[in-house]
PDB file of C-alpha atoms in Angstrom:
ATOM      1  CA  MET A  24      19.204   1.919 -17.183  1.00  0.00           C
ATOM      2  CA  PHE A  25      17.279   3.853 -14.553  1.00  0.00           C
ATOM      3  CA  ASP A  26      19.123   6.039 -12.202  1.00  0.00           C
ATOM      4  CA  ILE A  27      17.464   6.575  -8.823  1.00  0.00           C
ATOM      5  CA  THR A  28      19.559   9.776  -8.532  1.00  0.00           C
ATOM      6  CA  LYS A  29      17.534  11.582 -10.867  1.00  0.00           C
ATOM      7  CA  VAL A  30      14.274  11.139  -9.499  1.00  0.00           C
ATOM      8  CA  LEU A  31      15.190  11.999  -5.648  1.00  0.00           C
ATOM      9  CA  ARG A  32      14.840  15.045  -4.036  1.00  0.00           C
ATOM     10  CA  PRO A  33      17.338  16.404  -3.300  1.00  0.00           C
ATOM     11  CA  ALA A  34      19.732  14.431  -5.373  1.00  0.00           C
ATOM     12  CA  PRO A  35      22.502  12.414  -3.473  1.00  0.00           C
ATOM     13  CA  ASP A  36      25.996  12.982  -4.661  1.00  0.00           C
ATOM     14  CA  ALA A  37      26.616   9.484  -5.890  1.00  0.00           C
ATOM     15  CA  ARG A  38      24.468   6.714  -7.161  1.00  0.00           C
ATOM     16  CA  PRO A  39      24.096   4.278  -3.924  1.00  0.00           C
ATOM     17  CA  ALA A  40      25.813   0.905  -3.980  1.00  0.00           C
ATOM     18  CA  PRO A  41      24.081  -2.155  -5.052  1.00  0.00           C
ATOM     19  CA  GLY A  42      21.960  -3.459  -1.451  1.00  0.00           C
ATOM     20  CA  GLU A  43      22.097   0.150   0.281  1.00  0.00           C
ATOM     21  CA  VAL A  44      19.069   1.673   1.915  1.00  0.00           C
ATOM     22  CA  ILE A  45      18.729   5.587   0.957  1.00  0.00           C
ATOM     23  CA  ASN A  46      17.862   7.002   4.401  1.00  0.00           C
ATOM     24  CA  LEU A  47      16.213  10.315   3.601  1.00  0.00           C
ATOM     25  CA  LEU A  48      13.946  10.325   7.138  1.00  0.00           C
ATOM     26  CA  ALA A  49      15.036  13.617   9.158  1.00  0.00           C
ATOM     27  CA  ASP A  50      16.068  13.157  12.655  1.00  0.00           C
ATOM     28  CA  GLY A  51      13.395  13.136  15.530  1.00  0.00           C
ATOM     29  CA  GLY A  52      10.184  14.055  13.367  1.00  0.00           C
ATOM     30  CA  GLU A  53       6.610  13.389  14.531  1.00  0.00           C
ATOM     31  CA  ASN A  54       5.637  10.883  17.162  1.00  0.00           C
ATOM     32  CA  TYR A  55       4.196   8.874  14.051  1.00  0.00           C
ATOM     33  CA  VAL A  56       7.569   8.238  12.647  1.00  0.00           C
ATOM     34  CA  ALA A  57       8.844   6.805  16.088  1.00  0.00           C
ATOM     35  CA  HIS A  58       5.614   4.621  16.067  1.00  0.00           C
ATOM     36  CA  TYR A  59       6.313   2.933  13.159  1.00  0.00           C
ATOM     37  CA  GLN A  60      10.049   2.338  13.478  1.00  0.00           C
ATOM     38  CA  ARG A  61       9.228   0.797  16.647  1.00  0.00           C
ATOM     39  CA  ASP A  62       5.987  -1.109  14.751  1.00  0.00           C
ATOM     40  CA  ALA A  63       8.564  -2.446  12.383  1.00  0.00           C
ATOM     41  CA  VAL A  64      10.315  -4.010  15.112  1.00  0.00           C
ATOM     42  CA  GLU A  65       7.821  -5.511  17.091  1.00  0.00           C
ATOM     43  CA  PHE A  66       5.769  -6.662  13.956  1.00  0.00           C
ATOM     44  CA  ASP A  67       7.303  -8.689  11.371  1.00  0.00           C
ATOM     45  CA  TYR A  68       5.780  -7.525   8.326  1.00  0.00           C
ATOM     46  CA  PHE A  69       7.491 -10.473   6.158  1.00  0.00           C
ATOM     47  CA  ALA A  70       5.923 -13.312   8.150  1.00  0.00           C
ATOM     48  CA  ALA A  71       3.359 -14.886   6.414  1.00  0.00           C
ATOM     49  CA  PRO A  72      -0.350 -14.804   7.716  1.00  0.00           C
ATOM     50  CA  ALA A  73      -0.821 -18.202  10.077  1.00  0.00           C
ATOM     51  CA  ASP A  74      -4.493 -18.123   9.102  1.00  0.00           C
ATOM     52  CA  PRO A  75      -4.934 -19.595   5.438  1.00  0.00           C
ATOM     53  CA  ALA A  76      -8.060 -17.518   5.052  1.00  0.00           C
ATOM     54  CA  THR A  77      -5.919 -14.228   5.578  1.00  0.00           C
ATOM     55  CA  LEU A  78      -3.116 -15.419   3.356  1.00  0.00           C
ATOM     56  CA  HIS A  79      -5.571 -15.867   0.502  1.00  0.00           C
ATOM     57  CA  GLU A  80      -7.571 -12.654   0.795  1.00  0.00           C
ATOM     58  CA  ASN A  81      -4.150 -11.148   0.744  1.00  0.00           C
ATOM     59  CA  GLU A  82      -3.150 -12.705  -2.331  1.00  0.00           C
ATOM     60  CA  ARG A  83      -6.310 -11.754  -4.184  1.00  0.00           C
ATOM     61  CA  LEU A  84      -5.835  -7.948  -2.901  1.00  0.00           C
ATOM     62  CA  HIS A  85      -2.476  -8.238  -4.378  1.00  0.00           C
ATOM     63  CA  GLN A  86      -3.776  -9.792  -7.586  1.00  0.00           C
ATOM     64  CA  GLU A  87      -6.531  -6.690  -7.777  1.00  0.00           C
ATOM     65  CA  ILE A  88      -3.891  -4.187  -7.303  1.00  0.00           C
ATOM     66  CA  LEU A  89      -1.357  -5.555  -9.909  1.00  0.00           C
ATOM     67  CA  ARG A  90      -4.123  -5.544 -12.822  1.00  0.00           C
ATOM     68  CA  HIS A  91      -4.363  -2.109 -12.197  1.00  0.00           C
ATOM     69  CA  VAL A  92      -0.990  -1.212 -13.200  1.00  0.00           C
ATOM     70  CA  PRO A  93      -0.387  -0.595 -16.783  1.00  0.00           C
ATOM     71  CA  SER A  94       1.956  -2.762 -18.549  1.00  0.00           C
ATOM     72  CA  SER A  95       3.786  -0.223 -20.009  1.00  0.00           C
ATOM     73  CA  THR A  96       4.739   1.142 -16.489  1.00  0.00           C
ATOM     74  CA  ARG A  97       8.578   1.253 -15.984  1.00  0.00           C
ATOM     75  CA  VAL A  98       9.033   2.577 -12.583  1.00  0.00           C
ATOM     76  CA  VAL A  99       6.857   1.988  -9.696  1.00  0.00           C
ATOM     77  CA  LEU A 100       7.158   3.135  -6.172  1.00  0.00           C
ATOM     78  CA  ASP A 101       5.761   0.835  -3.466  1.00  0.00           C
ATOM     79  CA  VAL A 102       4.836   3.624  -0.650  1.00  0.00           C
ATOM     80  CA  GLY A 103       4.789   1.668   2.514  1.00  0.00           C
ATOM     81  CA  CYS A 104       6.364  -1.353   1.107  1.00  0.00           C
ATOM     82  CA  GLY A 105       6.059  -3.303   4.005  1.00  0.00           C
ATOM     83  CA  SER A 106       6.674  -7.070   3.105  1.00  0.00           C
ATOM     84  CA  ALA A 107       7.886  -5.733  -0.459  1.00  0.00           C
ATOM     85  CA  TRP A 108       5.480  -7.739  -2.036  1.00  0.00           C
ATOM     86  CA  VAL A 109       5.202  -5.540  -4.920  1.00  0.00           C
ATOM     87  CA  ALA A 110       9.012  -5.896  -5.273  1.00  0.00           C
ATOM     88  CA  ARG A 111       8.573  -9.806  -5.142  1.00  0.00           C
ATOM     89  CA  GLU A 112       5.945  -9.702  -8.031  1.00  0.00           C
ATOM     90  CA  LEU A 113       7.213  -6.687 -10.269  1.00  0.00           C
ATOM     91  CA  LEU A 114      10.961  -6.763 -10.553  1.00  0.00           C
ATOM     92  CA  PRO A 115      11.017  -9.088 -13.342  1.00  0.00           C
ATOM     93  CA  THR A 116       9.042  -7.043 -15.566  1.00  0.00           C
ATOM     94  CA  LYS A 117       9.992  -3.504 -14.592  1.00  0.00           C
ATOM     95  CA  GLU A 118      12.757  -1.425 -15.134  1.00  0.00           C
ATOM     96  CA  ALA A 119      12.757  -0.375 -11.649  1.00  0.00           C
ATOM     97  CA  VAL A 120      10.942  -0.935  -8.391  1.00  0.00           C
ATOM     98  CA  ILE A 121      11.262   1.546  -5.317  1.00  0.00           C
ATOM     99  CA  SER A 122      10.586  -0.131  -2.073  1.00  0.00           C
ATOM    100  CA  PHE A 123       9.427   3.131   0.209  1.00  0.00           C
ATOM    101  CA  ASP A 124       8.897   2.866   4.189  1.00  0.00           C
ATOM    102  CA  ILE A 125       9.117   4.860   7.385  1.00  0.00           C
ATOM    103  CA  ALA A 126      10.762   1.883   8.779  1.00  0.00           C
ATOM    104  CA  LEU A 127      14.457   1.601   7.609  1.00  0.00           C
ATOM    105  CA  ARG A 128      13.863  -2.275   9.312  1.00  0.00           C
ATOM    106  CA  ASN A 129      11.516  -2.659   6.277  1.00  0.00           C
ATOM    107  CA  THR A 130      13.300  -1.254   3.365  1.00  0.00           C
ATOM    108  CA  THR A 131      17.000  -3.065   5.029  1.00  0.00           C
ATOM    109  CA  GLU A 132      14.932  -6.494   4.730  1.00  0.00           C
ATOM    110  CA  ALA A 133      13.174  -5.597   1.436  1.00  0.00           C
ATOM    111  CA  LEU A 134      16.722  -5.446  -0.376  1.00  0.00           C
ATOM    112  CA  ARG A 135      17.996  -8.423   1.641  1.00  0.00           C
ATOM    113  CA  ARG A 136      15.092 -10.531   0.688  1.00  0.00           C
ATOM    114  CA  TYR A 137      14.854  -9.404  -3.225  1.00  0.00           C
ATOM    115  CA  PRO A 138      18.198  -8.616  -4.164  1.00  0.00           C
ATOM    116  CA  ALA A 139      18.358  -7.459  -7.570  1.00  0.00           C
ATOM    117  CA  PRO A 140      20.136  -4.504  -9.841  1.00  0.00           C
ATOM    118  CA  ASN A 141      16.515  -2.464 -10.272  1.00  0.00           C
ATOM    119  CA  HIS A 142      15.440  -2.876  -7.091  1.00  0.00           C
ATOM    120  CA  TYR A 143      16.094   0.320  -4.990  1.00  0.00           C
ATOM    121  CA  ALA A 144      14.856   1.113  -1.392  1.00  0.00           C
ATOM    122  CA  VAL A 145      14.685   4.678   0.260  1.00  0.00           C
ATOM    123  CA  THR A 146      13.332   5.638   4.088  1.00  0.00           C
ATOM    124  CA  GLY A 147      11.107   8.622   4.309  1.00  0.00           C
ATOM    125  CA  ASP A 148       8.103  10.052   5.065  1.00  0.00           C
ATOM    126  CA  ALA A 149       4.864   9.679   2.633  1.00  0.00           C
ATOM    127  CA  PHE A 150       3.931  13.284   3.794  1.00  0.00           C
ATOM    128  CA  ASP A 151       7.104  14.585   1.821  1.00  0.00           C
ATOM    129  CA  LEU A 152       8.100  12.191  -0.530  1.00  0.00           C
ATOM    130  CA  PRO A 153      11.575  12.572  -1.684  1.00  0.00           C
ATOM    131  CA  PHE A 154      10.996  12.298  -5.273  1.00  0.00           C
ATOM    132  CA  GLN A 155      10.918  14.872  -7.821  1.00  0.00           C
ATOM    133  CA  ASP A 156       7.843  16.170  -8.828  1.00  0.00           C
ATOM    134  CA  GLY A 157       6.034  13.816 -11.942  1.00  0.00           C
ATOM    135  CA  SER A 158       9.034  11.616 -11.898  1.00  0.00           C
ATOM    136  CA  ILE A 159       7.654   8.393 -11.334  1.00  0.00           C
ATOM    137  CA  ASP A 160       5.412   6.361 -13.908  1.00  0.00           C
ATOM    138  CA  ALA A 161       2.820   4.423 -11.078  1.00  0.00           C
ATOM    139  CA  VAL A 162       2.632   4.155  -7.408  1.00  0.00           C
ATOM    140  CA  ILE A 163       1.236   1.517  -5.169  1.00  0.00           C
ATOM    141  CA  SER A 164       0.285   2.161  -1.412  1.00  0.00           C
ATOM    142  CA  SER A 165      -1.565  -0.854   0.153  1.00  0.00           C
ATOM    143  CA  GLU A 166      -2.690  -0.715   3.305  1.00  0.00           C
ATOM    144  CA  VAL A 167      -1.283   2.705   4.128  1.00  0.00           C
ATOM    145  CA  MET A 168      -3.857   5.024   3.675  1.00  0.00           C
ATOM    146  CA  GLU A 169      -6.187   3.920   6.989  1.00  0.00           C
ATOM    147  CA  HIS A 170      -2.918   4.489   9.161  1.00  0.00           C
ATOM    148  CA  VAL A 171      -2.184   8.189   7.831  1.00  0.00           C
ATOM    149  CA  PRO A 172      -2.959  11.378  10.228  1.00  0.00           C
ATOM    150  CA  ASP A 173      -3.795  13.493   7.227  1.00  0.00           C
ATOM    151  CA  VAL A 174      -4.972  11.742   4.572  1.00  0.00           C
ATOM    152  CA  SER A 175      -5.558  14.740   2.070  1.00  0.00           C
ATOM    153  CA  ALA A 176      -1.733  15.612   2.675  1.00  0.00           C
ATOM    154  CA  TYR A 177      -0.799  12.011   1.843  1.00  0.00           C
ATOM    155  CA  LEU A 178      -3.220  11.869  -1.485  1.00  0.00           C
ATOM    156  CA  ARG A 179      -1.580  15.546  -2.622  1.00  0.00           C
ATOM    157  CA  SER A 180       2.078  13.954  -1.989  1.00  0.00           C
ATOM    158  CA  LEU A 181       1.363  10.789  -3.591  1.00  0.00           C
ATOM    159  CA  VAL A 182      -0.296  12.728  -6.920  1.00  0.00           C
ATOM    160  CA  ARG A 183       2.670  15.184  -7.053  1.00  0.00           C
ATOM    161  CA  VAL A 184       5.421  12.844  -7.533  1.00  0.00           C
ATOM    162  CA  VAL A 185       3.116  10.989 -10.466  1.00  0.00           C
ATOM    163  CA  LYS A 186       3.780  11.698 -14.404  1.00  0.00           C
ATOM    164  CA  PRO A 187       0.898  13.053 -15.989  1.00  0.00           C
ATOM    165  CA  GLY A 188      -1.050  10.473 -17.458  1.00  0.00           C
ATOM    166  CA  GLY A 189       0.407   8.089 -14.548  1.00  0.00           C
ATOM    167  CA  THR A 190      -1.239   5.873 -12.036  1.00  0.00           C
ATOM    168  CA  ILE A 191      -1.767   5.364  -8.483  1.00  0.00           C
ATOM    169  CA  VAL A 192      -3.134   2.587  -7.120  1.00  0.00           C
ATOM    170  CA  ILE A 193      -4.226   2.330  -3.057  1.00  0.00           C
ATOM    171  CA  SER A 194      -5.948  -0.227  -1.159  1.00  0.00           C
ATOM    172  CA  THR A 195      -7.654   0.057   2.282  1.00  0.00           C
ATOM    173  CA  PRO A 196     -10.346  -1.725   4.391  1.00  0.00           C
ATOM    174  CA  TYR A 197     -13.830  -0.823   3.380  1.00  0.00           C
ATOM    175  CA  ASN A 198     -16.105   0.708   5.727  1.00  0.00           C
ATOM    176  CA  GLU A 199     -14.137  -0.589   8.759  1.00  0.00           C
ATOM    177  CA  THR A 200     -15.571   0.026  12.149  1.00  0.00           C
ATOM    178  CA  ILE A 201     -12.522   1.194  14.024  1.00  0.00           C
ATOM    179  CA  GLN A 202     -12.344  -0.210  17.312  1.00  0.00           C
ATOM    180  CA  TYR A 203     -10.510   1.417  20.623  1.00  0.00           C
ATOM    181  CA  SER A 204      -9.137   0.062  23.479  1.00  0.00           C
ATOM    182  CA  LEU A 205      -7.707   2.208  26.371  1.00  0.00           C
ATOM    183  CA  CYS A 206      -4.267   2.679  26.517  1.00  0.00           C
ATOM    184  CA  ILE A 207      -2.787   1.629  29.878  1.00  0.00           C
ATOM    185  CA  HIS A 208       0.044   4.407  29.774  1.00  0.00           C
ATOM    186  CA  CYS A 209      -1.480   7.283  28.386  1.00  0.00           C
ATOM    187  CA  ASN A 210      -5.215   6.364  29.589  1.00  0.00           C
ATOM    188  CA  GLN A 211      -6.652   7.631  26.135  1.00  0.00           C
ATOM    189  CA  PRO A 212      -8.784   5.326  23.706  1.00  0.00           C
ATOM    190  CA  THR A 213      -6.101   4.027  21.122  1.00  0.00           C
ATOM    191  CA  PRO A 214      -7.593   2.612  17.892  1.00  0.00           C
ATOM    192  CA  LEU A 215      -6.654  -1.207  17.342  1.00  0.00           C
ATOM    193  CA  HIS A 216      -3.866  -1.701  14.860  1.00  0.00           C
ATOM    194  CA  ALA A 217      -3.465   1.645  14.397  1.00  0.00           C
ATOM    195  CA  HIS A 218      -6.308   2.264  12.019  1.00  0.00           C
ATOM    196  CA  LEU A 219      -7.323   5.724  12.304  1.00  0.00           C
ATOM    197  CA  HIS A 220      -9.863   6.010   9.519  1.00  0.00           C
ATOM    198  CA  SER A 221     -12.540   4.394   7.870  1.00  0.00           C
ATOM    199  CA  PHE A 222     -13.234   4.615   4.159  1.00  0.00           C
ATOM    200  CA  ASN A 223     -15.941   4.106   1.485  1.00  0.00           C
ATOM    201  CA  GLU A 224     -16.707   5.732  -1.900  1.00  0.00           C
ATOM    202  CA  ALA A 225     -18.469   8.803  -0.549  1.00  0.00           C
ATOM    203  CA  LEU A 226     -15.334  10.059   1.519  1.00  0.00           C
ATOM    204  CA  MET A 227     -13.051   8.951  -1.203  1.00  0.00           C
ATOM    205  CA  GLU A 228     -14.939  11.096  -3.765  1.00  0.00           C
ATOM    206  CA  GLU A 229     -14.928  14.037  -1.053  1.00  0.00           C
ATOM    207  CA  LEU A 230     -10.973  13.614  -0.702  1.00  0.00           C
ATOM    208  CA  LEU A 231      -9.942  13.343  -4.012  1.00  0.00           C
ATOM    209  CA  ALA A 232     -12.330  16.008  -5.607  1.00  0.00           C
ATOM    210  CA  PRO A 233      -9.825  18.789  -5.287  1.00  0.00           C
ATOM    211  CA  LEU A 234      -7.250  17.000  -6.703  1.00  0.00           C
ATOM    212  CA  PRO A 235      -6.380  16.988 -10.649  1.00  0.00           C
ATOM    213  CA  VAL A 236      -7.139  13.359 -11.241  1.00  0.00           C
ATOM    214  CA  ARG A 237      -9.488  10.994 -12.442  1.00  0.00           C
ATOM    215  CA  TYR A 238     -10.514   7.903 -10.394  1.00  0.00           C
ATOM    216  CA  THR A 239     -12.462   4.369 -10.262  1.00  0.00           C
ATOM    217  CA  LEU A 240     -13.287   2.462  -6.943  1.00  0.00           C
ATOM    218  CA  HIS A 241     -13.140  -0.711  -6.724  1.00  0.00           C
ATOM    219  CA  THR A 242     -14.625  -2.962  -3.953  1.00  0.00           C
ATOM    220  CA  LEU A 243     -13.655  -7.129  -3.287  1.00  0.00           C
ATOM    221  CA  SER A 244     -13.498  -9.739  -0.800  1.00  0.00           C
ATOM    222  CA  ASN A 245     -16.686 -10.681   0.482  1.00  0.00           C
ATOM    223  CA  LYS A 246     -16.775 -10.889   4.271  1.00  0.00           C
ATOM    224  CA  ALA A 247     -19.735 -13.827   4.143  1.00  0.00           C
ATOM    225  CA  LEU A 248     -17.066 -15.492   1.820  1.00  0.00           C
ATOM    226  CA  LEU A 249     -14.340 -14.830   4.295  1.00  0.00           C
ATOM    227  CA  TYR A 250     -16.452 -16.344   7.541  1.00  0.00           C
ATOM    228  CA  LEU A 251     -17.464 -18.940   5.756  1.00  0.00           C
ATOM    229  CA  ARG A 252     -13.949 -20.120   5.122  1.00  0.00           C
ATOM    230  CA  THR A 253     -14.751 -20.534   1.299  1.00  0.00           C
ATOM    231  CA  HIS A 254     -10.933 -19.887   0.743  1.00  0.00           C
ATOM    232  CA  ARG A 255     -10.620 -23.777   0.398  1.00  0.00           C
ATOM    233  CA  LEU A 256     -12.415 -24.101  -2.741  1.00  0.00           C
ATOM    234  CA  LEU A 257     -11.662 -20.585  -3.912  1.00  0.00           C
ATOM    235  CA  ARG A 258      -7.992 -20.631  -3.570  1.00  0.00           C
ATOM    236  CA  HIS A 259      -7.866 -23.042  -6.592  1.00  0.00           C
ATOM    237  CA  LEU A 260      -9.687 -20.630  -9.085  1.00  0.00           C
ATOM    238  CA  PRO A 261      -7.676 -18.358 -11.423  1.00  0.00           C
ATOM    239  CA  PHE A 262      -8.123 -14.770 -10.660  1.00  0.00           C
ATOM    240  CA  GLY A 263     -10.903 -13.910 -12.959  1.00  0.00           C
ATOM    241  CA  ALA A 264     -13.343 -16.684 -11.898  1.00  0.00           C
ATOM    242  CA  TRP A 265     -12.728 -15.835  -8.053  1.00  0.00           C
ATOM    243  CA  ARG A 266     -13.516 -11.967  -8.830  1.00  0.00           C
ATOM    244  CA  ALA A 267     -16.676 -13.068 -10.435  1.00  0.00           C
ATOM    245  CA  VAL A 268     -17.632 -14.987  -7.537  1.00  0.00           C
ATOM    246  CA  ASP A 269     -16.580 -12.530  -5.348  1.00  0.00           C
ATOM    247  CA  GLY A 270     -18.431  -9.815  -7.036  1.00  0.00           C
ATOM    248  CA  LEU A 271     -21.906 -12.000  -6.925  1.00  0.00           C
ATOM    249  CA  ALA A 272     -21.488 -12.401  -3.437  1.00  0.00           C
ATOM    250  CA  ASN A 273     -21.165  -8.715  -2.794  1.00  0.00           C
ATOM    251  CA  ARG A 274     -24.286  -7.916  -5.014  1.00  0.00           C
ATOM    252  CA  VAL A 275     -26.260 -10.755  -2.980  1.00  0.00           C
ATOM    253  CA  VAL A 276     -24.626  -9.598   0.430  1.00  0.00           C
ATOM    254  CA  ARG A 277     -23.121  -6.161   0.523  1.00  0.00           C
ATOM    255  CA  LYS A 278     -20.384  -6.376   2.765  1.00  0.00           C
ATOM    256  CA  PRO A 279     -16.554  -5.949   0.780  1.00  0.00           C
ATOM    257  CA  ALA A 280     -14.008  -6.053   3.046  1.00  0.00           C
ATOM    258  CA  ARG A 281     -11.440  -3.925   0.631  1.00  0.00           C
ATOM    259  CA  LEU A 282     -11.794  -1.025  -1.426  1.00  0.00           C
ATOM    260  CA  VAL A 283      -9.189  -0.295  -4.145  1.00  0.00           C
ATOM    261  CA  VAL A 284      -8.664   3.184  -5.504  1.00  0.00           C
ATOM    262  CA  VAL A 285      -7.473   3.418  -9.159  1.00  0.00           C
ATOM    263  CA  ILE A 286      -5.987   7.225  -9.808  1.00  0.00           C
ATOM    264  CA  LYS A 287      -5.326   8.716 -13.048  1.00  0.00           C
ATOM    265  CA  VAL A 288      -3.179  11.994 -13.048  1.00  0.00           C
ATOM    266  CA  GLU A 289      -4.318  14.279 -15.489  1.00  0.00           C
ATOM    267  CA  THR A 290      -2.246  15.242 -18.251  1.00  0.00           C
TER     268      THR A 290
END
């Protein structure tokens, strides 16, 4: 049976009780920590999108991410767990799923919604993941990278905790045009949705070049199909058929909305 105390750094004195969040977030810290604690209170990550087109896009993105997780994976770490969809999908087939988030509310709700003996929750900072080097089989980090202040530090942290030969799957908006509004409090330009960066193939290649990894890049969710509200028809297709239609649309109109980065840590 999986023992989370063997992979945590520092190791707790005792195994956590079922349903107990392991809170390893230091008091105080950077401004972004307070921001995302407040963000989890103001924004309900567990609420389903009101727009059915957005719901369909999210479901297809999740299917794309999961297909890159090797079937042999035993332990999955979900960095930035949000709604804990990774736990919902993988708890039945994996030895352990660790829902990790900077917001205590999200990890607490993750355990409440998906109670299972193989579900663990840890609150902490992705820049300093509280796990032993090379202790995790696979990491999923969906729609997180665009929010982090230091992308290189975030990537190094993910790579450090994954076993040699292990897998990291990251998703992020593709070639997003970052929009700003003027904050009424600080009178400074503030990015909408707290998206700090926009990613494409060239930038990912630059960011990943210094790391001991191999990687592939995958684009999906054609914007033309999204704008035309084709989810009414495409939601009935199995994933493979949907992926073929989406791929064809992106060859005709090169406007993917999502980028999925699949990283293999070198042995």
